[in-house]
mmCIF file of C-alpha atoms in Angstrom:
data_model
loop_
_atom_site.group_PDB
_atom_site.id
_atom_site.type_symbol
_atom_site.label_atom_id
_atom_site.label_comp_id
_atom_site.label_asym_id
_atom_site.label_seq_id
_atom_site.Cartn_x
_atom_site.Cartn_y
_atom_site.Cartn_z
ATOM 1 C CA MET A 72 -70.340 18.701 11.065
ATOM 2 C CA SER A 73 -70.486 21.325 13.792
ATOM 3 C CA VAL A 74 -68.500 24.452 12.922
ATOM 4 C CA THR A 75 -66.881 26.530 15.665
ATOM 5 C CA SER A 76 -64.215 29.220 15.710
ATOM 6 C CA THR A 77 -61.561 26.533 16.150
ATOM 7 C CA THR A 78 -62.835 24.137 13.478
ATOM 8 C CA ILE A 79 -60.195 23.417 10.831
ATOM 9 C CA VAL A 80 -61.659 24.095 7.390
ATOM 10 C CA THR A 81 -60.160 23.257 4.010
ATOM 11 C CA PRO A 82 -60.623 25.426 0.904
ATOM 12 C CA GLN A 83 -61.704 23.782 -2.339
ATOM 13 C CA LEU A 84 -60.745 24.880 -5.843
ATOM 14 C CA ILE A 85 -63.558 24.407 -8.374
ATOM 15 C CA ALA A 86 -62.495 24.497 -12.034
ATOM 16 C CA PHE A 87 -64.809 25.609 -14.841
ATOM 17 C CA GLU A 88 -63.327 24.401 -18.105
ATOM 18 C CA LYS A 89 -65.496 26.333 -20.516
ATOM 19 C CA PRO A 90 -65.582 29.894 -21.841
ATOM 20 C CA PHE A 91 -67.251 32.499 -19.658
ATOM 21 C CA ALA A 92 -68.603 35.661 -21.268
ATOM 22 C CA LEU A 93 -68.275 38.835 -19.210
ATOM 23 C CA GLN A 94 -70.565 41.852 -19.287
ATOM 24 C CA ASN A 95 -67.924 43.897 -21.122
ATOM 25 C CA GLY A 96 -67.814 41.402 -24.002
ATOM 26 C CA HIS A 97 -64.537 39.787 -22.975
ATOM 27 C CA ILE A 98 -64.507 35.985 -22.792
ATOM 28 C CA LEU A 99 -62.441 34.107 -20.237
ATOM 29 C CA PRO A 100 -61.424 30.753 -21.761
ATOM 30 C CA ARG A 101 -61.748 29.103 -18.327
ATOM 31 C CA PHE A 102 -61.727 30.054 -14.650
ATOM 32 C CA ASP A 103 -61.436 28.729 -11.108
ATOM 33 C CA LEU A 104 -63.377 29.640 -7.986
ATOM 34 C CA MET A 105 -61.937 29.055 -4.518
ATOM 35 C CA ILE A 106 -64.623 28.161 -1.986
ATOM 36 C CA GLU A 107 -65.115 26.954 1.567
ATOM 37 C CA THR A 108 -68.177 25.140 2.871
ATOM 38 C CA TYR A 109 -69.545 24.830 6.392
ATOM 39 C CA GLY A 110 -72.251 22.479 7.601
ATOM 40 C CA THR A 111 -74.000 19.754 5.605
ATOM 41 C CA LEU A 112 -76.110 20.027 2.457
ATOM 42 C CA ASN A 113 -79.421 18.302 3.143
ATOM 43 C CA ALA A 114 -80.936 15.652 0.878
ATOM 44 C CA SER A 115 -83.263 18.114 -0.871
ATOM 45 C CA LYS A 116 -80.449 20.697 -1.194
ATOM 46 C CA SER A 117 -82.798 23.301 0.220
ATOM 47 C CA ASN A 118 -80.572 24.604 3.034
ATOM 48 C CA ALA A 119 -77.758 26.231 1.032
ATOM 49 C CA VAL A 120 -76.673 29.768 1.943
ATOM 50 C CA LEU A 121 -74.248 31.802 -0.169
ATOM 51 C CA ILE A 122 -71.998 34.339 1.566
ATOM 52 C CA CYS A 123 -70.810 37.121 -0.770
ATOM 53 C CA HIS A 124 -67.748 39.044 0.343
ATOM 54 C CA ALA A 125 -66.969 42.750 0.339
ATOM 55 C CA LEU A 126 -64.032 44.499 -1.344
ATOM 56 C CA SER A 127 -61.149 42.762 0.443
ATOM 57 C CA GLY A 128 -62.934 39.613 1.603
ATOM 58 C CA THR A 129 -62.185 36.025 0.649
ATOM 59 C CA HIS A 130 -63.719 32.562 0.730
ATOM 60 C CA HIS A 131 -62.497 32.125 4.315
ATOM 61 C CA VAL A 132 -65.654 33.045 6.222
ATOM 62 C CA ALA A 133 -65.413 30.978 9.408
ATOM 63 C CA GLY A 134 -63.194 28.565 11.317
ATOM 64 C CA ARG A 135 -59.433 28.292 10.878
ATOM 65 C CA HIS A 136 -57.129 26.817 8.259
ATOM 66 C CA HIS A 137 -54.771 25.329 10.840
ATOM 67 C CA ALA A 138 -54.489 25.117 14.603
ATOM 68 C CA ASP A 139 -51.972 27.969 14.787
ATOM 69 C CA ASP A 140 -54.127 30.442 12.844
ATOM 70 C CA LYS A 141 -54.145 33.714 14.732
ATOM 71 C CA TYR A 142 -57.542 34.732 13.363
ATOM 72 C CA ALA A 143 -60.702 32.912 12.361
ATOM 73 C CA GLY A 144 -62.574 33.680 9.126
ATOM 74 C CA TRP A 145 -63.713 37.227 8.433
ATOM 75 C CA TRP A 146 -67.362 36.571 9.460
ATOM 76 C CA ASP A 147 -66.765 33.972 12.139
ATOM 77 C CA ASN A 148 -68.969 35.881 14.581
ATOM 78 C CA MET A 149 -71.896 35.451 12.167
ATOM 79 C CA VAL A 150 -71.391 31.967 10.682
ATOM 80 C CA GLY A 151 -71.071 28.755 12.686
ATOM 81 C CA SER A 152 -72.785 26.333 15.012
ATOM 82 C CA GLY A 153 -75.456 28.175 17.010
ATOM 83 C CA LYS A 154 -74.553 31.515 15.421
ATOM 84 C CA PRO A 155 -76.999 33.716 13.456
ATOM 85 C CA ILE A 156 -76.200 31.870 10.204
ATOM 86 C CA ASP A 157 -76.314 28.508 11.905
ATOM 87 C CA THR A 158 -74.249 25.771 10.273
ATOM 88 C CA ASP A 159 -76.210 23.156 12.224
ATOM 89 C CA LYS A 160 -79.164 24.158 10.043
ATOM 90 C CA PHE A 161 -77.618 25.607 6.883
ATOM 91 C CA PHE A 162 -74.994 24.512 4.386
ATOM 92 C CA VAL A 163 -72.960 27.698 4.014
ATOM 93 C CA ILE A 164 -70.700 28.492 1.082
ATOM 94 C CA GLY A 165 -68.115 31.265 1.015
ATOM 95 C CA LEU A 166 -66.205 32.039 -2.146
ATOM 96 C CA ASN A 167 -63.458 34.262 -3.453
ATOM 97 C CA ASN A 168 -64.877 36.291 -6.334
ATOM 98 C CA LEU A 169 -63.616 36.116 -9.874
ATOM 99 C CA GLY A 170 -60.782 38.644 -10.142
ATOM 100 C CA GLY A 171 -59.787 38.048 -6.541
ATOM 101 C CA CYS A 172 -56.363 37.235 -5.161
ATOM 102 C CA ALA A 173 -57.172 34.383 -2.776
ATOM 103 C CA GLY A 174 -57.284 31.471 -5.191
ATOM 104 C CA SER A 175 -59.997 32.318 -7.721
ATOM 105 C CA THR A 176 -58.916 33.244 -11.220
ATOM 106 C CA GLY A 177 -57.694 36.824 -11.218
ATOM 107 C CA PRO A 178 -54.795 39.083 -12.169
ATOM 108 C CA LEU A 179 -52.252 36.841 -10.426
ATOM 109 C CA SER A 180 -53.458 33.762 -12.335
ATOM 110 C CA GLN A 181 -51.875 32.385 -15.478
ATOM 111 C CA ASN A 182 -53.451 33.567 -18.703
ATOM 112 C CA PRO A 183 -53.882 30.358 -20.741
ATOM 113 C CA GLU A 184 -53.515 32.357 -23.953
ATOM 114 C CA THR A 185 -50.046 33.705 -23.064
ATOM 115 C CA GLY A 186 -48.639 31.453 -20.352
ATOM 116 C CA ALA A 187 -47.815 34.527 -18.242
ATOM 117 C CA ASP A 188 -49.917 35.940 -15.439
ATOM 118 C CA TYR A 189 -52.834 38.147 -16.439
ATOM 119 C CA GLY A 190 -51.693 41.223 -14.553
ATOM 120 C CA ALA A 191 -53.339 44.290 -16.043
ATOM 121 C CA ASP A 192 -54.742 42.155 -18.885
ATOM 122 C CA PHE A 193 -57.344 40.627 -16.600
ATOM 123 C CA PRO A 194 -60.660 42.155 -17.719
ATOM 124 C CA VAL A 195 -62.786 44.432 -15.581
ATOM 125 C CA VAL A 196 -65.574 42.429 -13.966
ATOM 126 C CA THR A 197 -68.958 43.516 -12.651
ATOM 127 C CA VAL A 198 -71.301 42.436 -9.877
ATOM 128 C CA ARG A 199 -73.424 40.749 -12.541
ATOM 129 C CA ASP A 200 -70.389 38.792 -13.730
ATOM 130 C CA TRP A 201 -69.813 37.588 -10.181
ATOM 131 C CA VAL A 202 -73.433 36.529 -9.807
ATOM 132 C CA ASN A 203 -73.317 34.652 -13.120
ATOM 133 C CA SER A 204 -70.163 32.818 -12.036
ATOM 134 C CA GLN A 205 -71.801 32.038 -8.684
ATOM 135 C CA ALA A 206 -74.806 30.632 -10.551
ATOM 136 C CA MET A 207 -72.414 28.298 -12.360
ATOM 137 C CA LEU A 208 -71.025 27.273 -8.978
ATOM 138 C CA ALA A 209 -74.556 26.548 -7.732
ATOM 139 C CA ASP A 210 -75.183 24.420 -10.827
ATOM 140 C CA TYR A 211 -71.941 22.536 -10.213
ATOM 141 C CA LEU A 212 -73.058 21.774 -6.643
ATOM 142 C CA GLY A 213 -76.566 20.817 -7.764
ATOM 143 C CA ILE A 214 -78.164 23.726 -5.885
ATOM 144 C CA THR A 215 -81.166 24.975 -7.837
ATOM 145 C CA GLU A 216 -82.281 27.492 -5.199
ATOM 146 C CA TRP A 217 -80.509 29.314 -2.367
ATOM 147 C CA ALA A 218 -82.222 29.384 1.004
ATOM 148 C CA ALA A 219 -80.484 32.756 1.314
ATOM 149 C CA VAL A 220 -77.861 34.916 -0.333
ATOM 150 C CA VAL A 221 -76.132 37.123 2.229
ATOM 151 C CA GLY A 222 -73.640 39.948 2.003
ATOM 152 C CA GLY A 223 -72.443 43.191 3.521
ATOM 153 C CA SER A 224 -71.291 46.240 1.537
ATOM 154 C CA LEU A 225 -70.203 44.992 -1.907
ATOM 155 C CA GLY A 226 -71.506 41.599 -0.803
ATOM 156 C CA GLY A 227 -74.939 43.137 -0.282
ATOM 157 C CA MET A 228 -74.880 44.391 -3.860
ATOM 158 C CA GLN A 229 -74.316 40.819 -5.001
ATOM 159 C CA ALA A 230 -77.255 39.599 -2.894
ATOM 160 C CA LEU A 231 -79.469 42.242 -4.521
ATOM 161 C CA GLN A 232 -78.217 41.381 -8.015
ATOM 162 C CA TRP A 233 -78.954 37.706 -7.356
ATOM 163 C CA ALA A 234 -82.553 38.519 -6.374
ATOM 164 C CA ILE A 235 -82.988 40.610 -9.529
ATOM 165 C CA ASP A 236 -81.262 38.342 -12.076
ATOM 166 C CA PHE A 237 -82.286 34.936 -10.695
ATOM 167 C CA PRO A 238 -85.584 35.572 -8.889
ATOM 168 C CA ARG A 239 -86.554 31.897 -8.807
ATOM 169 C CA ARG A 240 -83.231 30.830 -7.333
ATOM 170 C CA VAL A 241 -83.189 33.042 -4.198
ATOM 171 C CA ARG A 242 -85.714 32.602 -1.376
ATOM 172 C CA HIS A 243 -84.155 35.193 0.950
ATOM 173 C CA ALA A 244 -81.747 38.067 0.323
ATOM 174 C CA LEU A 245 -79.865 39.793 3.137
ATOM 175 C CA VAL A 246 -78.539 43.185 2.014
ATOM 176 C CA ILE A 247 -76.441 44.642 4.829
ATOM 177 C CA ALA A 248 -74.679 48.042 4.998
ATOM 178 C CA SER A 249 -75.076 48.364 1.258
ATOM 179 C CA SER A 250 -76.639 50.489 -1.444
ATOM 180 C CA PRO A 251 -78.440 50.127 -4.787
ATOM 181 C CA ARG A 252 -75.657 52.284 -6.256
ATOM 182 C CA LEU A 253 -72.692 54.327 -5.078
ATOM 183 C CA SER A 254 -72.947 57.991 -4.316
ATOM 184 C CA THR A 255 -70.790 60.482 -6.212
ATOM 185 C CA GLN A 256 -68.636 60.860 -3.103
ATOM 186 C CA ASN A 257 -68.033 57.105 -2.944
ATOM 187 C CA ILE A 258 -67.004 56.995 -6.596
ATOM 188 C CA ALA A 259 -64.611 59.855 -5.857
ATOM 189 C CA PHE A 260 -63.077 58.007 -2.901
ATOM 190 C CA ASN A 261 -62.551 54.944 -5.082
ATOM 191 C CA ASP A 262 -60.863 56.947 -7.803
ATOM 192 C CA VAL A 263 -58.438 58.570 -5.365
ATOM 193 C CA ALA A 264 -57.551 55.095 -4.077
ATOM 194 C CA ARG A 265 -56.996 53.829 -7.617
ATOM 195 C CA GLN A 266 -54.856 56.829 -8.494
ATOM 196 C CA ALA A 267 -52.615 56.106 -5.515
ATOM 197 C CA ILE A 268 -51.981 52.656 -7.008
ATOM 198 C CA LEU A 269 -51.839 53.638 -10.679
ATOM 199 C CA THR A 270 -49.261 56.370 -10.064
ATOM 200 C CA ASP A 271 -46.980 54.248 -7.886
ATOM 201 C CA PRO A 272 -43.628 53.941 -9.744
ATOM 202 C CA ASP A 273 -43.665 50.210 -9.018
ATOM 203 C CA PHE A 274 -47.028 49.681 -10.754
ATOM 204 C CA HIS A 275 -45.501 49.247 -14.244
ATOM 205 C CA GLY A 276 -48.833 49.511 -16.018
ATOM 206 C CA GLY A 277 -50.240 46.698 -13.909
ATOM 207 C CA HIS A 278 -47.537 44.192 -14.880
ATOM 208 C CA TYR A 279 -45.484 44.660 -11.724
ATOM 209 C CA THR A 280 -44.954 40.933 -11.132
ATOM 210 C CA ARG A 281 -42.974 40.749 -14.372
ATOM 211 C CA HIS A 282 -40.667 43.399 -12.916
ATOM 212 C CA ASN A 283 -40.455 41.650 -9.536
ATOM 213 C CA THR A 284 -41.999 44.681 -7.877
ATOM 214 C CA LYS A 285 -45.247 45.545 -6.129
ATOM 215 C CA PRO A 286 -46.967 48.957 -5.905
ATOM 216 C CA ARG A 287 -46.903 48.664 -2.155
ATOM 217 C CA ARG A 288 -46.854 52.402 -1.458
ATOM 218 C CA GLY A 289 -49.930 53.053 -3.573
ATOM 219 C CA LEU A 290 -51.821 50.091 -2.152
ATOM 220 C CA ARG A 291 -50.873 51.148 1.354
ATOM 221 C CA ILE A 292 -52.176 54.693 0.847
ATOM 222 C CA ALA A 293 -55.356 53.397 -0.825
ATOM 223 C CA ARG A 294 -56.063 51.190 2.159
ATOM 224 C CA MET A 295 -55.288 53.905 4.691
ATOM 225 C CA MET A 296 -57.700 56.284 3.011
ATOM 226 C CA GLY A 297 -60.327 53.586 2.583
ATOM 227 C CA HIS A 298 -60.028 52.554 6.209
ATOM 228 C CA ILE A 299 -60.800 56.087 7.353
ATOM 229 C CA THR A 300 -64.098 55.904 5.453
ATOM 230 C CA TYR A 301 -65.010 52.518 6.954
ATOM 231 C CA VAL A 302 -64.987 53.780 10.526
ATOM 232 C CA ALA A 303 -66.973 56.537 12.206
ATOM 233 C CA GLU A 304 -65.485 59.734 13.605
ATOM 234 C CA ASN A 305 -67.165 58.967 16.909
ATOM 235 C CA GLY A 306 -65.672 55.484 17.067
ATOM 236 C CA LEU A 307 -62.243 56.583 15.891
ATOM 237 C CA GLY A 308 -62.296 59.482 18.335
ATOM 238 C CA LYS A 309 -63.239 57.216 21.245
ATOM 239 C CA LYS A 310 -60.444 54.826 20.365
ATOM 240 C CA PHE A 311 -57.641 57.315 19.749
ATOM 241 C CA GLY A 312 -58.733 60.917 20.295
ATOM 242 C CA ARG A 313 -55.677 63.159 19.958
ATOM 243 C CA GLN A 314 -53.519 60.789 21.951
ATOM 244 C CA LEU A 315 -49.823 61.172 21.229
ATOM 245 C CA ARG A 316 -47.638 58.161 20.665
ATOM 246 C CA GLY A 317 -44.886 59.775 22.731
ATOM 247 C CA HIS A 318 -44.900 62.521 25.325
ATOM 248 C CA GLU A 319 -44.480 65.496 23.006
ATOM 249 C CA PHE A 320 -44.531 66.541 19.346
ATOM 250 C CA ASN A 321 -41.675 65.334 17.141
ATOM 251 C CA PHE A 322 -41.737 68.436 14.944
ATOM 252 C CA ASN A 323 -41.184 66.265 11.842
ATOM 253 C CA TYR A 324 -43.274 63.991 9.608
ATOM 254 C CA ASP A 325 -42.879 60.797 11.592
ATOM 255 C CA ILE A 326 -45.724 59.468 13.711
ATOM 256 C CA ASP A 327 -46.993 61.886 16.344
ATOM 257 C CA PHE A 328 -50.533 60.646 16.990
ATOM 258 C CA GLU A 329 -51.708 57.133 17.809
ATOM 259 C CA VAL A 330 -54.266 57.286 14.994
ATOM 260 C CA GLU A 331 -51.394 57.770 12.531
ATOM 261 C CA SER A 332 -49.683 54.669 13.862
ATOM 262 C CA TYR A 333 -52.931 52.707 13.562
ATOM 263 C CA LEU A 334 -53.544 53.721 9.945
ATOM 264 C CA ARG A 335 -49.973 52.983 8.884
ATOM 265 C CA TYR A 336 -50.192 49.566 10.497
ATOM 266 C CA GLN A 337 -53.466 48.836 8.682
ATOM 267 C CA GLY A 338 -51.968 49.997 5.383
ATOM 268 C CA ASP A 339 -48.805 47.923 5.793
ATOM 269 C CA LYS A 340 -50.711 44.791 6.769
ATOM 270 C CA PHE A 341 -53.038 45.104 3.794
ATOM 271 C CA ALA A 342 -50.260 45.814 1.293
ATOM 272 C CA ASP A 343 -48.439 42.685 2.463
ATOM 273 C CA HIS A 344 -51.195 40.292 1.394
ATOM 274 C CA PHE A 345 -53.570 41.942 -1.123
ATOM 275 C CA ASP A 346 -53.060 42.361 -4.857
ATOM 276 C CA ALA A 347 -53.178 45.867 -6.317
ATOM 277 C CA ASN A 348 -54.846 44.849 -9.595
ATOM 278 C CA THR A 349 -57.562 43.088 -7.615
ATOM 279 C CA TYR A 350 -58.116 46.259 -5.597
ATOM 280 C CA LEU A 351 -58.588 48.189 -8.834
ATOM 281 C CA LEU A 352 -61.065 45.600 -10.159
ATOM 282 C CA MET A 353 -63.120 45.474 -6.972
ATOM 283 C CA THR A 354 -63.495 49.235 -6.723
ATOM 284 C CA LYS A 355 -64.580 49.462 -10.364
ATOM 285 C CA ALA A 356 -67.226 46.801 -9.765
ATOM 286 C CA LEU A 357 -68.500 48.950 -6.899
ATOM 287 C CA ASP A 358 -68.621 52.025 -9.135
ATOM 288 C CA TYR A 359 -70.450 50.284 -11.968
ATOM 289 C CA PHE A 360 -73.160 48.653 -9.857
ATOM 290 C CA ASP A 361 -76.481 50.340 -10.639
ATOM 291 C CA PRO A 362 -79.349 47.943 -11.474
ATOM 292 C CA ALA A 363 -81.764 50.847 -11.914
ATOM 293 C CA ALA A 364 -79.714 52.221 -14.831
ATOM 294 C CA GLU A 365 -81.164 49.525 -17.106
ATOM 295 C CA HIS A 366 -84.668 50.683 -16.195
ATOM 296 C CA ASN A 367 -84.497 54.420 -16.876
ATOM 297 C CA ASN A 368 -83.065 54.910 -13.379
ATOM 298 C CA GLN A 369 -86.229 53.512 -11.819
ATOM 299 C CA LEU A 370 -85.199 51.315 -8.897
ATOM 300 C CA THR A 371 -88.774 50.075 -8.512
ATOM 301 C CA ALA A 372 -88.640 48.650 -12.040
ATOM 302 C CA ALA A 373 -85.271 47.048 -11.317
ATOM 303 C CA VAL A 374 -86.576 45.137 -8.279
ATOM 304 C CA SER A 375 -89.995 44.337 -9.721
ATOM 305 C CA SER A 376 -88.987 40.811 -10.761
ATOM 306 C CA ALA A 377 -87.508 39.872 -7.367
ATOM 307 C CA GLN A 378 -89.349 37.180 -5.433
ATOM 308 C CA ALA A 379 -87.076 36.838 -2.426
ATOM 309 C CA LYS A 380 -87.936 37.918 1.082
ATOM 310 C CA PHE A 381 -85.539 40.740 1.932
ATOM 311 C CA PHE A 382 -83.675 41.662 5.083
ATOM 312 C CA VAL A 383 -82.074 45.099 4.808
ATOM 313 C CA ALA A 384 -79.870 46.515 7.552
ATOM 314 C CA SER A 385 -78.011 49.804 7.941
ATOM 315 C CA PHE A 386 -75.954 51.403 10.714
ATOM 316 C CA SER A 387 -76.455 54.857 12.186
ATOM 317 C CA SER A 388 -72.782 55.883 12.019
ATOM 318 C CA ASP A 389 -72.088 54.468 8.553
ATOM 319 C CA TRP A 390 -71.459 57.570 6.466
ATOM 320 C CA ARG A 391 -70.011 55.739 3.491
ATOM 321 C CA PHE A 392 -73.136 53.595 2.988
ATOM 322 C CA ALA A 393 -75.552 55.761 4.903
ATOM 323 C CA PRO A 394 -78.929 54.496 6.163
ATOM 324 C CA SER A 395 -80.634 56.684 3.564
ATOM 325 C CA ARG A 396 -79.190 54.459 0.817
ATOM 326 C CA SER A 397 -80.653 51.336 2.403
ATOM 327 C CA GLN A 398 -83.932 53.150 2.891
ATOM 328 C CA GLU A 399 -83.968 53.963 -0.827
ATOM 329 C CA LEU A 400 -83.916 50.240 -1.558
ATOM 330 C CA VAL A 401 -86.525 49.485 1.092
ATOM 331 C CA LYS A 402 -88.925 52.094 -0.333
ATOM 332 C CA ALA A 403 -88.540 50.630 -3.818
ATOM 333 C CA LEU A 404 -89.236 47.129 -2.521
ATOM 334 C CA ILE A 405 -92.299 48.304 -0.595
ATOM 335 C CA ALA A 406 -93.570 50.168 -3.656
ATOM 336 C CA GLU A 407 -93.394 46.884 -5.555
ATOM 337 C CA LYS A 408 -95.138 45.070 -2.685
ATOM 338 C CA LYS A 409 -92.139 42.905 -1.872
ATOM 339 C CA ASN A 410 -91.646 41.227 1.483
ATOM 340 C CA VAL A 411 -88.978 43.263 3.287
ATOM 341 C CA GLN A 412 -87.745 43.733 6.834
ATOM 342 C CA TYR A 413 -85.599 46.760 7.608
ATOM 343 C CA VAL A 414 -83.543 47.601 10.668
ATOM 344 C CA GLU A 415 -81.288 50.566 11.370
ATOM 345 C CA ILE A 416 -78.789 49.705 14.076
ATOM 346 C CA GLU A 417 -77.376 52.265 16.485
ATOM 347 C CA SER A 418 -73.639 51.717 16.291
ATOM 348 C CA HIS A 419 -70.397 53.674 16.646
ATOM 349 C CA HIS A 420 -68.480 51.302 14.352
ATOM 350 C CA GLY A 421 -69.264 53.058 11.060
ATOM 351 C CA HIS A 422 -69.362 51.012 7.857
ATOM 352 C CA ASP A 423 -67.315 48.233 9.475
ATOM 353 C CA ALA A 424 -70.246 47.583 11.828
ATOM 354 C CA PHE A 425 -71.482 44.806 9.531
ATOM 355 C CA LEU A 426 -68.391 42.827 10.629
ATOM 356 C CA MET A 427 -68.803 43.616 14.328
ATOM 357 C CA GLU A 428 -70.878 42.225 17.169
ATOM 358 C CA ASP A 429 -73.380 44.961 17.967
ATOM 359 C CA LYS A 430 -75.985 42.865 19.785
ATOM 360 C CA PRO A 431 -79.127 44.340 18.146
ATOM 361 C CA TYR A 432 -77.589 43.607 14.731
ATOM 362 C CA ILE A 433 -76.614 40.034 15.605
ATOM 363 C CA ASP A 434 -80.063 39.444 17.113
ATOM 364 C CA ALA A 435 -81.835 40.838 14.050
ATOM 365 C CA VAL A 436 -79.949 38.569 11.639
ATOM 366 C CA ARG A 437 -80.511 35.593 13.941
ATOM 367 C CA ALA A 438 -84.266 36.233 14.098
ATOM 368 C CA PHE A 439 -84.521 36.522 10.316
ATOM 369 C CA MET A 440 -82.520 33.359 9.684
ATOM 370 C CA LEU A 441 -84.516 31.395 12.290
ATOM 371 C CA ASN A 442 -87.659 31.992 10.244
ATOM 372 C CA ILE A 443 -86.192 30.445 7.088
ATOM 373 C CA LYS A 444 -87.639 27.001 6.523
ATOM 374 C CA VAL A 445 -85.443 24.367 4.928
#
């Protein structure tokens, strides 16, 4: 089936009715994963591509859920018929990670041991946990090997973890706008965002749904601050500069500048649909990701088992996941004589560039994917 921006796609809920052991020792008695698929799985099941999402992403990668949808999936410019990840060639799977709030088992789900929602009782999950659950999904679908695992930001960390943990099950790994571990500054940003949520009076220790509340103020501030780090000063300056919303200063704490209006809008929109406990979980998974830590902080040792061909991309204006972090991974892969292609894209979009349509970036992904044989 050809997939375009107007194609109506239907999510699928996959149930796993057996215990799942997490990295922290906690065992989930069962779990669900919400997925969407695009394209057709070939007879040999050799054309499957897994799309791993970033912090606030979902299973909805491309197409629309109904004809009146205002927006297509979050990576619709990348995935579809004739697009860089071509659904005429590949069978593409997007999923909502464990701990998410878009259908997969997470804090909003019912805890089978109590009958109430998990809330704050949902355990902290790691990138490795996600990869292990994704491996179970692959088994369920009869996919023994991915043609490619692809992700940007936190999704790129999952692609790297896949190549490390399941080297025989990944032929190509695309690690985009990502890092082999967070910088101290990034961990600090994440903690400030979490504190905004944790100290919201409506948080109620993470059990806000039982109080019919939502820590909307904290989530809104967390998103506003996070959004600032996802864009570049150059790009933000070009878009807004010091433009006033009105004709003169208000001399109060309402909105004076257009950039303030933009950030408040982004915060409000996010707080309306995202779950605060999920935000906490996702940022912790980011913080904990560090495959080299198990190898005396030697990244070369961590990637030594990988067999995939790598595509690594960074963006010049991305100061949250700077090109130097991607280059650190590339150097480790080269040191271990791995097959790796690296591109640094000139862009004014900052970290969010991996979601945008900078032509050199789109062309680079397209060229890499064209060379994958299925």
